[in-house]
Structure formats: C-alpha cells, structure tokens
C-alpha cells in the first residue's frame, strides 16, 4: 500500500532560517514554497532524492498562527519531526482499507496538499504516536 516515504514534515518557528540551515548543512534545494491556509502553514519542500516510485522531500513547516496544528505542536513539544508522509497510489482506496482496520482518519476525504498532491492524515494516537499522512501525487 505504501510506495515510499514522500516527505518528513518538520515543524519550525522560522521557515527562512530553517531553509538556510538545510541548504547549507545538507546542500538541499527548495523546489516549492506555499502557504496553505486550510492547514494553517507556510511551508517549503526541499528535494532529497528520486526513486523508482517517485521523489522524497524534507517539508519545513511554519505555523501561520499559534492556534493551528503546527502552532500547537510547537508550543507543546518545540521544533522537530511533526509527521511522516507516505506516497500511495490511490488515496481513497488506502483510506478505506486503513479505516477498516480501526485506525481513526483525521480526514475522511483527501484535502489539498503541497505541490498539488491529495493528502489525508491518520490519528497519531492510533499509529504509535506518529502523525501519519497519506500522499497521492501525479508528480512521479
Ligand atoms: C498532536 N499530537 C501529536 C501531534 N500533534 N502526536 C504526534 N505528532 C503530532 N504531530 C498529540 C498531542 O501531543 C496530544 O497528545 C494529542 O495529540 C492531542 O493534541 P492537541 O495538541 O490537543 O491537538 P488536537 O487534538 O487539537 O490536534 C492534534 C491533531 C491535529 C493531530 C488531531 O494536529 C491534526 O488534525 N493534524 C492534522 C493536520 C496537520 O497536522 N496539518 C499541518 C500540516 P496528549 O498525549 O498530550 O493528549 S499540513 C501539511 O503537512 C500539508 C501542507 C502537506 O503535507 O502537504
């Protein structure tokens, strides 16, 4: 069901500073910068690698306001890994299969994600404390 790790989402206070850090330490390149009002984030995708099943990225996330998913996470836990996004072929089918196994869906239907992807989140309390995102993309 899972094709690859699409991205690792990392919460930060200052997106520009964190981009500079990833560029200078790891030599990564920003391929996309977006504001997603629905998700309450300003974010950047930095390309890591290409594989048979598509590319993988680091996604840096800065909250638009304190009262957002990432804002609350930063207040509680500080900067760090916020979620893991896995690539899937058919997100609607994957959501139905995962839900049937008793995992709570945070999104019953896919939403708009980074770089035109369809995304949906699964409840971290049902996945060993890891906020997990499914990503269906046409970019591979
Ligand atoms: C919260 N919790 C987490 C967590 N965020 N656990 C692991 N990883 C995270 N990222 C835990 C808290 O520690 C707490 O546990 C419990 O979940 C409830 O948290 P809360 O602070 O009371 O917050 P809630 O319940 O209002 O919301 C948490 C929830 C929410 C995960 C349901 O953040 C959510 O719906 N997230 C999905 C959307 C999202 O994260 N969007 C931003 C990225 P305790 O034990 O203390 O009770 S958008 C994105 O990334 C897009 C642009 C893309 O990829 O393209």
mmCIF file of C-alpha atoms and ligand atoms in Angstrom, residues 6-7 9 34-36 38-41 43 45 59 61 67-70 72-73 76-77 81-83 85 106-107 111-115 117-125 128-135 139, ligand 1:
data_model
loop_
_atom_site.group_PDB
_atom_site.id
_atom_site.type_symbol
_atom_site.label_atom_id
_atom_site.label_comp_id
_atom_site.label_asym_id
_atom_site.label_seq_id
_atom_site.Cartn_x
_atom_site.Cartn_y
_atom_site.Cartn_z
ATOM 1 C CA UNK A 6 7.136 11.074 0.285
ATOM 2 C CA UNK A 7 8.278 13.545 2.912
ATOM 3 C CA UNK A 9 7.374 17.158 7.901
ATOM 4 C CA UNK A 34 3.456 27.596 -0.461
ATOM 5 C CA UNK A 35 1.005 28.990 2.037
ATOM 6 C CA UNK A 36 -1.772 26.513 2.850
ATOM 7 C CA UNK A 38 -6.631 25.424 5.318
ATOM 8 C CA UNK A 39 -3.759 23.651 7.094
ATOM 9 C CA UNK A 40 -2.516 26.842 8.760
ATOM 10 C CA UNK A 41 1.035 26.571 7.453
ATOM 11 C CA UNK A 43 5.815 25.500 4.013
ATOM 12 C CA UNK A 45 9.630 21.336 0.068
ATOM 13 C CA UNK A 59 8.992 19.545 4.266
ATOM 14 C CA UNK A 61 6.503 23.872 8.276
ATOM 15 C CA UNK A 67 -3.886 28.238 17.093
ATOM 16 C CA UNK A 68 -3.082 25.788 14.288
ATOM 17 C CA UNK A 69 -1.952 22.159 14.258
ATOM 18 C CA UNK A 70 1.711 23.112 13.870
ATOM 19 C CA UNK A 72 0.040 23.934 18.998
ATOM 20 C CA UNK A 73 2.674 21.268 18.340
ATOM 21 C CA UNK A 76 3.811 21.752 23.406
ATOM 22 C CA UNK A 77 6.872 19.986 22.035
ATOM 23 C CA UNK A 81 9.585 15.989 13.391
ATOM 24 C CA UNK A 82 5.865 16.731 13.081
ATOM 25 C CA UNK A 83 4.693 13.968 10.712
ATOM 26 C CA UNK A 85 4.052 11.437 4.713
ATOM 27 C CA UNK A 106 -8.422 12.780 10.618
ATOM 28 C CA UNK A 107 -9.572 13.359 7.045
ATOM 29 C CA UNK A 111 -7.535 17.557 1.018
ATOM 30 C CA UNK A 112 -5.241 19.821 -0.943
ATOM 31 C CA UNK A 113 -1.562 19.323 -0.070
ATOM 32 C CA UNK A 114 1.824 20.558 -1.143
ATOM 33 C CA UNK A 115 2.691 20.678 -4.870
ATOM 34 C CA UNK A 117 -0.948 16.446 -4.045
ATOM 35 C CA UNK A 118 -4.046 14.933 -2.441
ATOM 36 C CA UNK A 119 -3.382 14.330 1.244
ATOM 37 C CA UNK A 120 -5.087 12.852 4.299
ATOM 38 C CA UNK A 121 -3.945 12.477 7.915
ATOM 39 C CA UNK A 122 -4.319 9.494 10.259
ATOM 40 C CA UNK A 123 -4.621 9.925 14.015
ATOM 41 C CA UNK A 124 -1.222 9.796 15.762
ATOM 42 C CA UNK A 125 -2.750 8.088 18.813
ATOM 43 C CA UNK A 128 2.153 4.717 17.996
ATOM 44 C CA UNK A 129 2.345 8.484 18.489
ATOM 45 C CA UNK A 130 3.308 9.274 14.885
ATOM 46 C CA UNK A 131 1.133 11.709 12.961
ATOM 47 C CA UNK A 132 0.912 9.937 9.596
ATOM 48 C CA UNK A 133 -0.072 11.426 6.267
ATOM 49 C CA UNK A 134 -1.015 9.696 3.014
ATOM 50 C CA UNK A 135 0.003 11.461 -0.183
ATOM 51 C CA UNK A 139 4.488 14.176 -9.702
HETATM 52 C C1 LIG B 1 -0.571 16.439 18.371
HETATM 53 N N1 LIG B 1 -0.246 15.250 18.912
HETATM 54 C C2 LIG B 1 0.689 14.666 18.169
HETATM 55 C C3 LIG B 1 0.945 15.568 17.118
HETATM 56 N N2 LIG B 1 0.135 16.661 17.260
HETATM 57 N N3 LIG B 1 1.328 13.491 18.292
HETATM 58 C C4 LIG B 1 2.255 13.204 17.363
HETATM 59 N N4 LIG B 1 2.563 14.019 16.326
HETATM 60 C C5 LIG B 1 1.935 15.203 16.167
HETATM 61 N N5 LIG B 1 2.238 15.998 15.161
HETATM 62 C C6 LIG B 1 -0.783 14.688 20.142
HETATM 63 C C7 LIG B 1 -0.635 15.664 21.294
HETATM 64 O O1 LIG B 1 0.641 15.541 21.890
HETATM 65 C C8 LIG B 1 -1.743 15.241 22.209
HETATM 66 O O2 LIG B 1 -1.366 14.112 22.951
HETATM 67 C C9 LIG B 1 -2.851 14.818 21.248
HETATM 68 O O3 LIG B 1 -2.186 14.512 20.006
HETATM 69 C C10 LIG B 1 -3.846 15.923 21.018
HETATM 70 O O4 LIG B 1 -3.136 17.053 20.596
HETATM 71 P P1 LIG B 1 -3.605 18.559 20.782
HETATM 72 O O5 LIG B 1 -2.407 19.415 20.878
HETATM 73 O O6 LIG B 1 -4.660 18.633 21.847
HETATM 74 O O7 LIG B 1 -4.237 18.935 19.404
HETATM 75 P P2 LIG B 1 -5.567 18.485 18.685
HETATM 76 O O8 LIG B 1 -6.195 17.259 19.271
HETATM 77 O O9 LIG B 1 -6.402 19.702 18.533
HETATM 78 O O10 LIG B 1 -4.956 18.111 17.265
HETATM 79 C C11 LIG B 1 -3.986 17.106 17.093
HETATM 80 C C12 LIG B 1 -4.202 16.524 15.676
HETATM 81 C C13 LIG B 1 -4.189 17.733 14.697
HETATM 82 C C14 LIG B 1 -3.082 15.544 15.383
HETATM 83 C C15 LIG B 1 -5.562 15.804 15.658
HETATM 84 O O11 LIG B 1 -2.963 18.414 14.815
HETATM 85 C C16 LIG B 1 -4.450 17.376 13.268
HETATM 86 O O12 LIG B 1 -5.613 17.177 12.852
HETATM 87 N N6 LIG B 1 -3.390 17.309 12.422
HETATM 88 C C17 LIG B 1 -3.540 17.008 11.005
HETATM 89 C C18 LIG B 1 -3.345 18.241 10.159
HETATM 90 C C19 LIG B 1 -1.987 18.861 10.291
HETATM 91 O O13 LIG B 1 -1.176 18.496 11.159
HETATM 92 N N7 LIG B 1 -1.695 19.870 9.425
HETATM 93 C C20 LIG B 1 -0.421 20.595 9.419
HETATM 94 C C21 LIG B 1 0.489 20.050 8.395
HETATM 95 P P3 LIG B 1 -1.527 14.051 24.541
HETATM 96 O O14 LIG B 1 -0.939 12.728 24.911
HETATM 97 O O15 LIG B 1 -0.779 15.238 25.053
HETATM 98 O O16 LIG B 1 -3.021 14.129 24.728
HETATM 99 S S1 LIG B 1 -0.149 20.376 6.788
HETATM 100 C C22 LIG B 1 0.839 19.587 5.673
HETATM 101 O O17 LIG B 1 1.784 18.978 6.063
HETATM 102 C C23 LIG B 1 0.464 19.749 4.204
HETATM 103 C C24 LIG B 1 0.678 21.162 3.769
HETATM 104 C C25 LIG B 1 1.227 18.755 3.293
HETATM 105 O O18 LIG B 1 1.913 17.839 3.753
HETATM 106 O O19 LIG B 1 1.126 18.932 2.063
#
